[in-house]
Amino acid sequence: MTVTYQYPRPNLAVDCVVFGLDEADLKILLIQRGLPPFEGKWALPGGFVQMDETLEEAAKRELKEETGIQDLYLEQLYTFGAIGRDPRERVVSVAYYALVNLRDHKLMAATDARDAAWFSTDDLPPLAFDHSEIAGIALKRLKGKVVYEPIGFELLPMKFTLTQLQQMYEKILDRPIDKRNFRKKILGMDLLQELDEVQVDVSHRAARLYKFDEKKYRKLRQRGFVFEI
Amino acid sequence: MTVTYQYPRPNLAVDCVVFGLDEADLKILLIQRGLPPFEGKWALPGGFVQMDETLEEAAKRELKEETGIQDLYLEQLYTFGAIGRDPRERVVSVAYYALVNLRDHKLMAATDARDAAWFSTDDLPPLAFDHSEIAGIALKRLKGKVVYEPIGFELLPMKFTLTQLQQMYEKILDRPIDKRNFRKKILGMDLLQELDEVQVDVSHRAARLYKFDEKKYRKLRQRGFVFEI
DNA sequence: TGACAAAGTGTTCAAAATACACTAACATAG
DNA sequence: CTATGTTAGTGTATTTTGAACACTTTGTCA
């Protein structure tokens, strides 16, 4: 089963930068390559685009195949087309980034990945191809975007405390935020739904739980509201 | 001269949304297609990527071939990969957008374009492929970007008056701006170099000319300065 | 020289961002 | 049962920024 074209074509791939968050750090999901080139090296999950799927579908498929992760917020990042970026042949790769809740998504390495694991964004191993560059650009984009779009909620569990939310922003933006000002601002946006629940199993005063209110968000959006941290 | 691959591949193209500005309007550069599909229809300049050029090089080459325009600020916009976007076969297109000074760049339709012309952004004809969507996204991106990055200067002649600069922002953002506040802000940024020249051939008081000071801009950038209109 | 046309120029008010520290609630250990 | 430790939760004063607003100056041209 081969195909013939009149002119040569680059091969087209997708790569995914998946962000997760735990108590300690902002993390990126990497796979260990099971095949050449760069066999054994860590890389972003990704692979070639098939003819019957969109770019985003390809990204989701590869992610599921290689790491078991599905159901996530995906956004196109940038397309990388440098000529020598793949040593085998010309490959142009459309990169996506995604945010997931680390605890809800258990990893399962599969197919052509030997292993899959989370790495702290400020302690990434050397990556295959130009994936270090891609990861760096994704991180920059995330930092830029999180301040004016409420995307960070994807990183948290459904129910979270204001402190968790604040720490999420602190970890992504890599700067301290004043607790009172943060609460004033975030509650003032009317974007969160206050729940009748508090934390359990903590050895101190339990904090109130909140959840992101999608409906309120959509209403605000329509009115041209600008979310800003 | 044909090539054979083990698996089918999408064809890879680039498209360019080139913005220009005249006294009246913000404009986009279109070409009239000289070949099927959509022969005779207006479309964004663009074409297929060759194996020995990067994506950006391909965009610049096509732009030059089809419109004569060269030496411009180009930035990647988005990659379009919907399955039926080209009726012939699967084509994935990396879109770029560019800003040029309309008066310095004379158009010359060539190769597979029948004609090239500027169209006001709020009066575009129906376009071939999904190019209307691409143009819409580019315009949105330009509006979003121009307020926090000094890219709009590319649309003006090298030497310009503060009124021209203000009108540029008003046309892009599509809202009036207060003259005194605008001047205070833009001069306060220390981004412009005041020239010892004024307008000539105007039938009223001549305005002072300024130019964008690239050096000052780079210094401010390094210090993490955020330009904002 | 008078009328026209755009250039150029400050102040006031309102809103938003920032800096800042203590009390309340709950869990746990002694 | 009480003292200690840990995080939750809360308000005000100050500074900075954004927004509204109108008249005088300079030059051209009839």
Coordinates of C-alpha atoms (C1' of nucleotides) in Angstrom, one line a residue:
Chain A
M1 CA 0.0 0.0 0.0
T2 CA 1.9 3.0 -1.3
V3 CA 1.0 6.3 -2.8
T4 CA 2.6 8.3 -5.6
Y5 CA 2.6 12.1 -5.9
Q6 CA 3.9 14.4 -8.6
Y7 CA 5.9 16.4 -6.1
P8 CA 7.6 15.5 -2.8
R9 CA 5.6 16.5 0.3
P10 CA 6.7 17.0 3.9
N11 CA 5.3 14.6 6.3
L12 CA 2.8 16.1 8.7
A13 CA 2.8 15.4 12.4
V14 CA 1.2 16.8 15.6
D15 CA 2.9 17.1 19.0
C16 CA 1.2 17.8 22.4
V17 CA 2.4 19.7 25.3
V18 CA 0.2 18.5 28.2
F19 CA 0.4 20.5 31.4
G20 CA -0.5 19.2 34.8
L21 CA -0.3 20.5 38.3
D22 CA 0.4 18.8 41.6
E23 CA 1.1 20.0 45.1
A24 CA 4.6 20.9 44.2
D25 CA 4.9 22.0 40.6
L26 CA 3.6 22.7 37.1
K27 CA 4.4 19.6 35.1
I28 CA 4.6 18.5 31.5
L29 CA 3.8 15.0 30.2
L30 CA 6.6 13.3 28.3
I31 CA 6.9 9.9 26.8
Q32 CA 10.0 7.8 26.4
R33 CA 10.5 6.9 22.8
G34 CA 10.4 3.2 22.0
L35 CA 11.5 3.5 18.4
P36 CA 14.3 5.3 16.5
P37 CA 15.1 8.1 16.0
F38 CA 16.0 9.2 19.5
E39 CA 15.0 5.8 20.8
G40 CA 15.0 5.8 24.6
K41 CA 14.9 9.6 24.7
W42 CA 12.1 11.6 26.3
A43 CA 9.8 13.5 23.9
L44 CA 6.5 15.1 23.6
P45 CA 3.6 12.8 22.8
G46 CA 2.7 13.0 19.1
G47 CA 2.7 11.4 15.7
F48 CA 1.7 11.6 12.1
V49 CA -1.6 13.0 10.9
Q50 CA -3.9 10.5 9.1
M51 CA -5.9 11.5 6.0
D52 CA -9.3 11.1 7.6
E53 CA -8.8 13.1 10.7
T54 CA -8.3 16.8 11.5
L55 CA -5.2 18.1 13.2
E56 CA -6.8 18.3 16.6
E57 CA -8.3 14.8 16.2
A58 CA -4.8 13.5 15.4
A59 CA -3.4 15.2 18.5
K60 CA -6.1 13.6 20.7
R61 CA -5.6 10.2 19.1
E62 CA -1.9 10.2 19.6
L63 CA -2.3 11.4 23.1
K64 CA -4.6 8.6 24.0
E65 CA -2.6 6.0 22.3
E66 CA 0.7 7.0 23.9
T67 CA -0.4 8.0 27.3
G68 CA -4.0 7.0 27.9
I69 CA -5.1 10.6 28.5
Q70 CA -8.3 11.8 26.9
D71 CA -11.1 14.3 27.4
L72 CA -9.0 17.4 27.6
Y73 CA -8.8 21.1 26.7
L74 CA -6.6 21.3 23.6
E75 CA -5.4 24.4 21.8
Q76 CA -3.2 24.9 18.8
L77 CA 0.1 26.4 19.7
Y78 CA 2.3 26.8 16.7
T79 CA 3.5 25.0 13.6
F80 CA 7.2 24.0 13.4
G81 CA 8.6 23.7 9.9
A82 CA 12.4 24.0 10.2
I83 CA 14.0 21.9 7.6
G84 CA 16.3 19.6 9.6
R85 CA 14.0 19.2 12.7
D86 CA 13.6 15.5 12.0
P87 CA 16.7 13.6 11.0
R88 CA 14.8 11.1 8.9
E89 CA 13.0 13.3 6.5
R90 CA 11.2 16.6 6.3
V91 CA 8.5 16.7 9.0
V92 CA 6.3 19.7 9.7
S93 CA 4.6 19.5 13.1
V94 CA 1.6 21.2 14.4
A95 CA 2.0 21.6 18.1
Y96 CA -1.0 21.7 20.6
Y97 CA -1.1 22.3 24.2
A98 CA -3.4 21.0 26.8
L99 CA -4.2 21.3 30.4
V100 CA -5.4 18.4 32.5
N101 CA -5.9 17.5 36.1
L102 CA -3.1 15.3 37.1
R103 CA -5.0 13.3 39.6
D104 CA -7.9 12.4 37.3
H105 CA -5.8 11.2 34.5
K106 CA -3.8 8.1 35.2
L107 CA -1.0 7.4 32.8
M108 CA -0.7 4.3 30.7
A109 CA 2.2 4.1 28.3
A110 CA 1.3 2.3 25.2
T111 CA 2.1 1.6 21.5
D112 CA 5.4 3.2 20.4
A113 CA 6.1 4.8 23.8
R114 CA 8.1 2.8 26.3
D115 CA 7.0 4.9 29.2
A116 CA 5.1 8.1 30.0
A117 CA 5.8 10.4 33.0
W118 CA 5.3 13.9 34.4
F119 CA 8.3 16.2 34.6
S120 CA 8.5 19.5 36.4
T121 CA 8.6 22.3 33.9
D122 CA 11.7 23.7 35.6
D123 CA 13.5 20.4 35.5
L124 CA 12.9 18.9 32.0
P125 CA 15.3 16.3 30.7
P126 CA 16.9 16.9 27.2
L127 CA 14.2 16.1 24.7
A128 CA 14.1 14.5 21.2
F129 CA 13.8 16.6 18.1
D130 CA 13.1 20.3 18.7
H131 CA 10.7 19.4 21.5
S132 CA 12.5 21.4 24.1
E133 CA 11.9 24.5 22.0
I134 CA 8.2 23.5 21.6
A135 CA 7.8 23.0 25.4
G136 CA 9.4 26.4 26.0
I137 CA 7.1 28.1 23.7
A138 CA 4.1 26.3 25.2
L139 CA 5.1 27.4 28.7
K140 CA 5.4 31.0 27.5
R141 CA 2.0 30.8 25.8
L142 CA 0.4 29.4 28.9
K143 CA 1.8 32.1 31.1
G144 CA 0.6 34.7 28.6
K145 CA -2.9 33.2 28.3
V146 CA -3.7 32.3 31.8
V147 CA -3.9 35.9 32.9
Y148 CA -6.7 36.9 30.5
E149 CA -8.6 33.6 29.9
P150 CA -9.9 31.3 32.7
I151 CA -8.1 28.2 31.4
G152 CA -6.2 27.4 34.5
F153 CA -9.2 25.7 36.1
E154 CA -8.6 22.7 33.8
L155 CA -5.5 22.0 36.0
L156 CA -7.5 21.8 39.2
P157 CA -9.9 19.2 40.5
M158 CA -13.5 20.1 40.0
K159 CA -13.9 21.4 43.5
F160 CA -11.0 23.5 44.8
T161 CA -10.2 26.0 47.5
L162 CA -9.2 29.6 46.8
T163 CA -5.8 28.8 48.1
Q164 CA -5.4 26.0 45.6
L165 CA -6.5 28.4 42.8
Q166 CA -4.1 31.0 44.0
Q167 CA -1.2 28.5 44.1
M168 CA -2.0 27.4 40.6
Y169 CA -1.6 31.0 39.4
E170 CA 1.6 31.4 41.4
K171 CA 3.1 28.3 40.0
I172 CA 2.3 29.2 36.4
L173 CA 3.2 32.8 36.6
D174 CA 6.1 32.1 38.9
R175 CA 5.5 35.0 41.2
P176 CA 3.8 35.5 44.5
I177 CA 0.2 36.9 44.6
D178 CA -1.3 38.7 47.5
K179 CA -4.0 36.6 49.1
R180 CA -6.5 39.3 49.9
N181 CA -6.2 41.0 46.6
F182 CA -6.5 37.7 44.8
R183 CA -9.6 36.7 46.6
K184 CA -11.2 40.1 46.1
K185 CA -10.5 40.0 42.4
I186 CA -11.5 36.4 41.6
L187 CA -14.7 36.5 43.7
G188 CA -15.5 39.9 42.2
M189 CA -15.5 38.4 38.7
D190 CA -18.5 36.2 39.6
L191 CA -17.0 33.3 37.9
L192 CA -16.9 30.8 40.8
Q193 CA -19.7 29.0 42.4
E194 CA -19.4 28.8 46.2
L195 CA -20.2 25.3 47.4
D196 CA -21.7 24.1 50.6
E197 CA -18.7 22.0 51.2
V198 CA -15.4 22.3 52.8
Q199 CA -12.1 20.4 52.6
V200 CA -11.9 17.1 54.5
D201 CA -9.0 15.3 56.0
V202 CA -6.9 18.3 56.6
S203 CA -5.2 18.9 60.0
H204 CA -6.3 22.5 60.3
R205 CA -9.2 24.7 59.6
A206 CA -10.9 23.4 56.5
A207 CA -11.3 25.7 53.5
R208 CA -14.4 26.3 51.6
L209 CA -14.7 24.6 48.2
Y210 CA -15.6 26.4 45.0
K211 CA -16.1 25.3 41.5
F212 CA -15.7 27.1 38.2
D213 CA -19.1 28.2 36.9
E214 CA -19.2 27.6 33.1
K215 CA -22.6 29.2 32.7
K216 CA -21.5 32.5 34.4
Y217 CA -18.4 32.5 32.3
R218 CA -20.3 32.2 29.1
K219 CA -22.6 35.0 30.0
L220 CA -19.7 37.2 30.9
R221 CA -18.0 36.3 27.6
Q222 CA -21.0 37.4 25.6
R223 CA -20.9 40.8 27.3
G224 CA -17.3 41.2 26.2
F225 CA -16.0 40.8 29.7
V226 CA -12.2 40.6 30.1
F227 CA -11.0 38.2 32.7
E228 CA -7.8 39.4 34.1
I229 CA -5.6 38.2 36.9
Chain B
M1 CA 9.5 13.3 -11.6
T2 CA 7.2 11.6 -9.1
V3 CA 7.6 10.4 -5.5
T4 CA 6.3 7.4 -3.7
Y5 CA 5.5 7.2 -0.1
Q6 CA 4.3 4.3 2.1
Y7 CA 1.3 6.2 3.4
P8 CA -0.7 9.1 1.9
R9 CA 0.2 12.6 3.1
P10 CA -1.8 15.8 3.1
N11 CA -0.4 18.5 0.8
L12 CA 1.1 21.4 2.7
A13 CA 0.4 25.0 1.8
V14 CA 0.9 28.5 3.2
D15 CA -1.5 31.5 3.0
C16 CA -0.8 35.1 3.7
V17 CA -3.1 37.8 5.1
V18 CA -1.4 41.0 4.3
F19 CA -2.7 44.1 5.9
G20 CA -2.2 47.6 4.5
L21 CA -3.5 51.0 5.5
D22 CA -4.4 54.0 3.5
E23 CA -6.2 57.3 4.3
A24 CA -9.5 55.6 4.4
D25 CA -9.3 52.1 5.6
L26 CA -7.5 49.0 6.9
K27 CA -7.1 46.8 3.9
I28 CA -6.2 43.2 3.0
L29 CA -4.3 42.1 -0.1
L30 CA -6.1 39.6 -2.3
I31 CA -5.3 37.9 -5.6
Q32 CA -7.7 36.8 -8.2
R33 CA -7.1 33.1 -8.9
G34 CA -6.0 32.3 -12.5
L35 CA -6.3 28.6 -12.1
P36 CA -8.9 26.1 -10.9
P37 CA -10.3 25.5 -8.3
F38 CA -12.1 28.7 -7.7
E39 CA -10.7 30.2 -10.9
G40 CA -11.5 33.9 -11.1
K41 CA -12.4 34.1 -7.4
W42 CA -10.5 36.3 -5.0
A43 CA -8.3 34.5 -2.5
L44 CA -5.4 35.0 -0.1
P45 CA -2.0 34.8 -1.7
G46 CA -0.4 31.5 -1.0
G47 CA 0.7 28.2 -2.4
F48 CA 2.5 24.9 -1.7
V49 CA 5.5 24.5 0.5
Q50 CA 8.6 23.2 -1.2
M51 CA 11.0 20.7 0.4
D52 CA 13.9 23.1 0.7
E53 CA 12.3 26.0 2.3
T54 CA 10.8 26.8 5.7
L55 CA 7.2 27.7 6.1
E56 CA 8.0 31.4 6.4
E57 CA 10.2 31.2 3.4
A58 CA 7.4 29.6 1.4
A59 CA 5.0 32.4 2.5
K60 CA 7.5 35.1 1.4
R61 CA 8.2 33.4 -1.9
E62 CA 4.5 33.0 -2.7
L63 CA 3.8 36.5 -1.7
K64 CA 6.5 37.9 -4.0
E65 CA 5.6 35.7 -6.9
E66 CA 1.9 36.5 -6.7
T67 CA 1.9 40.1 -5.7
G68 CA 5.4 41.5 -6.0
I69 CA 5.5 42.4 -2.3
Q70 CA 8.6 41.6 -0.3
D71 CA 10.5 42.8 2.8
L72 CA 7.8 42.6 5.3
Y73 CA 6.9 41.7 8.9
L74 CA 5.4 38.2 8.9
E75 CA 4.0 36.3 11.7
Q76 CA 2.5 32.8 11.9
L77 CA -1.3 33.0 12.5
Y78 CA -2.8 29.5 12.7
T79 CA -2.8 26.2 10.8
F80 CA -5.9 25.1 9.1
G81 CA -6.5 21.4 8.7
A82 CA -10.2 20.8 8.2
I83 CA -10.6 17.8 5.9
G84 CA -12.7 19.3 3.1
R85 CA -11.1 22.7 2.9
D86 CA -9.7 22.1 -0.5
P87 CA -12.0 20.4 -3.0
R88 CA -9.2 18.7 -4.8
E89 CA -7.4 16.8 -2.1
R90 CA -6.4 17.1 1.6
V91 CA -4.5 20.3 2.0
V92 CA -3.3 21.6 5.4
S93 CA -2.4 25.3 5.3
V94 CA -0.2 27.3 7.6
A95 CA -1.5 30.9 7.6
Y96 CA 0.7 33.9 8.2
Y97 CA -0.2 37.5 8.5
A98 CA 1.8 40.5 7.6
L99 CA 1.8 44.3 7.8
V100 CA 3.0 46.5 5.1
N101 CA 3.0 50.1 4.2
L102 CA 0.7 50.4 1.3
R103 CA 2.4 53.3 -0.5
D104 CA 5.9 51.7 -0.5
H105 CA 4.7 48.4 -1.9
K106 CA 3.4 48.5 -5.4
L107 CA 1.4 45.5 -6.6
M108 CA 2.4 43.4 -9.5
A109 CA 0.1 40.4 -10.2
A110 CA 2.1 37.5 -11.6
T111 CA 2.3 33.7 -12.2
D112 CA -0.9 31.9 -11.2
A113 CA -2.7 35.1 -10.1
R114 CA -4.7 37.0 -12.6
D115 CA -4.8 40.1 -10.6
A116 CA -3.9 41.5 -7.1
A117 CA -5.7 44.2 -5.3
W118 CA -6.4 45.8 -1.9
F119 CA -9.8 45.4 -0.3
S120 CA -11.2 47.1 2.7
T121 CA -11.4 44.7 5.6
D122 CA -15.0 45.7 6.2
D123 CA -15.9 45.1 2.6
L124 CA -14.3 41.8 1.5
P125 CA -15.7 39.9 -1.5
P126 CA -16.5 36.2 -1.0
L127 CA -13.2 34.3 -0.9
A128 CA -12.0 30.9 -2.2
F129 CA -11.5 28.0 0.1
D130 CA -11.9 28.8 3.8
H131 CA -10.0 32.1 3.2
S132 CA -12.8 34.3 4.6
E133 CA -12.4 32.5 7.9
I134 CA -8.7 32.9 7.8
A135 CA -9.0 36.6 7.1
G136 CA -11.4 37.0 10.0
I137 CA -9.1 35.2 12.4
A138 CA -6.2 37.3 11.2
L139 CA -8.1 40.5 11.8
K140 CA -9.1 39.4 15.2
R141 CA -5.5 38.6 16.0
L142 CA -4.3 41.9 14.7
K143 CA -6.7 43.7 16.9
G144 CA -5.6 41.7 19.9
K145 CA -2.0 42.1 19.2
V146 CA -1.7 45.7 18.2
V147 CA -2.6 46.9 21.7
Y148 CA 0.3 45.2 23.5
E149 CA 3.0 45.0 20.8
P150 CA 4.1 47.9 18.7
I151 CA 3.6 46.2 15.4
G152 CA 1.3 48.8 13.9
F153 CA 4.2 51.0 12.8
E154 CA 4.8 48.6 10.0
L155 CA 1.6 50.0 8.4
L156 CA 2.8 53.6 8.4
P157 CA 5.5 55.3 6.4
M158 CA 8.8 55.6 8.1
K159 CA 8.1 59.2 9.2
F160 CA 4.6 59.9 10.5
T161 CA 2.6 62.3 12.5
L162 CA 0.9 61.5 15.8
T163 CA -2.4 62.0 14.1
Q164 CA -1.6 59.3 11.5
L165 CA -0.5 57.0 14.3
Q166 CA -3.7 57.6 16.2
Q167 CA -5.8 57.1 13.1
M168 CA -4.0 53.8 12.5
Y169 CA -5.1 52.6 15.9
E170 CA -8.6 53.9 15.4
K171 CA -8.9 52.0 12.1
I172 CA -7.6 48.8 13.5
L173 CA -9.4 48.8 16.8
D174 CA -12.5 50.4 15.2
R175 CA -13.1 52.8 18.0
P176 CA -12.3 56.5 18.6
I177 CA -9.4 57.4 20.8
D178 CA -9.0 60.6 22.7
K179 CA -6.3 62.8 21.2
R180 CA -4.8 64.1 24.4
N181 CA -4.8 60.8 26.2
F182 CA -3.3 59.1 23.2
R183 CA -0.4 61.5 22.9
K184 CA 0.3 61.5 26.6
K185 CA 0.5 57.7 26.5
I186 CA 2.4 57.1 23.4
L187 CA 5.0 59.8 24.1
G188 CA 5.3 58.7 27.7
M189 CA 6.4 55.3 26.4
D190 CA 9.6 56.8 25.0
L191 CA 9.2 54.7 21.9
L192 CA 9.2 57.4 19.3
Q193 CA 11.9 59.6 18.0
E194 CA 10.9 63.2 17.5
L195 CA 12.3 64.4 14.2
D196 CA 13.3 68.0 13.3
E197 CA 10.9 67.8 10.4
V198 CA 7.3 68.7 9.8
Q199 CA 4.7 67.7 7.2
V200 CA 5.0 69.4 3.8
D201 CA 2.3 70.2 1.3
V202 CA -0.6 70.4 3.7
S203 CA -3.0 73.3 3.6
H204 CA -3.0 73.9 7.3
R205 CA -0.6 73.9 10.2
A206 CA 2.0 71.2 9.5
A207 CA 2.4 68.5 12.1
R208 CA 5.6 67.3 13.6
L209 CA 7.0 64.0 12.2
Y210 CA 8.1 61.1 14.3
K211 CA 9.6 57.8 13.7
F212 CA 9.5 54.5 15.6
D213 CA 12.8 54.1 17.5
E214 CA 13.7 50.4 17.2
K215 CA 16.6 50.8 19.7
K216 CA 14.5 52.3 22.4
Y217 CA 12.0 49.6 21.8
R218 CA 14.6 46.8 22.2
K219 CA 15.8 48.4 25.5
L220 CA 12.3 48.6 26.9
R221 CA 11.7 45.0 25.9
Q222 CA 14.7 43.7 27.7
R223 CA 13.4 45.4 30.9
G224 CA 10.1 43.5 30.4
F225 CA 8.2 46.6 29.5
V226 CA 4.7 46.1 28.4
F227 CA 3.5 48.4 25.6
E228 CA -0.1 49.0 25.9
I229 CA -2.5 51.3 24.0
Chain C
dT1 C1' -6.5 90.0 6.9
dG2 C1' -10.0 87.1 7.9
dA3 C1' -11.7 82.5 7.8
dC4 C1' -10.6 77.8 7.9
dA5 C1' -8.3 73.5 9.4
dA6 C1' -5.7 70.8 11.9
dA7 C1' -1.9 70.8 15.6
dG8 C1' -0.9 71.0 20.1
dT9 C1' -1.6 71.1 25.1
dG10 C1' -3.4 70.0 31.3
dT11 C1' -6.5 69.2 34.7
dT12 C1' -9.9 66.9 37.2
dC13 C1' -12.3 62.9 38.5
dA14 C1' -13.2 58.0 38.9
dA15 C1' -11.6 53.4 39.0
dA16 C1' -8.4 50.0 39.7
dA17 C1' -4.2 48.1 41.5
dT18 C1' -1.3 47.5 45.4
dA19 C1' 0.5 47.1 50.0
dC20 C1' -0.3 45.5 54.2
dA21 C1' -1.6 42.3 59.4
dC22 C1' -4.6 40.5 62.3
dT23 C1' -8.4 37.3 64.1
dA24 C1' -11.1 32.9 63.5
dA25 C1' -11.5 28.1 63.0
dC26 C1' -10.1 23.7 63.5
dA27 C1' -7.0 19.7 64.5
dT28 C1' -3.8 17.6 67.3
dA29 C1' -0.6 16.5 71.0
dG30 C1' 0.4 16.7 75.6
Chain D
dC1 C1' -9.4 20.1 78.3
dT2 C1' -6.1 23.4 77.0
dA3 C1' -2.3 25.0 74.6
dT4 C1' -0.1 25.1 70.3
dG5 C1' 0.2 24.9 65.4
dT6 C1' -1.6 25.7 60.9
dT7 C1' -4.3 27.6 57.5
dA8 C1' -8.7 30.3 56.5
dG9 C1' -10.6 34.4 56.1
dT10 C1' -11.2 39.4 56.1
dG11 C1' -10.8 45.6 55.2
dT12 C1' -8.6 49.9 54.6
dA13 C1' -5.6 53.4 53.0
dT14 C1' -2.5 54.8 49.3
dT15 C1' -0.9 55.0 44.7
dT16 C1' -1.4 54.5 40.1
dT17 C1' -3.8 54.4 36.0
dG18 C1' -7.6 55.4 32.8
dA19 C1' -11.2 58.6 31.2
dA20 C1' -13.4 62.7 30.2
dC21 C1' -13.1 67.1 28.5
dA22 C1' -12.1 72.4 25.4
dC23 C1' -9.4 76.0 24.1
dT24 C1' -5.3 78.3 22.0
dT25 C1' -1.7 78.1 18.4
dT26 C1' 0.0 77.8 13.9
dG27 C1' -0.2 78.0 9.3
dT28 C1' -2.7 78.1 4.5
dC29 C1' -5.4 80.1 1.3
dA30 C1' -8.9 83.0 -0.6

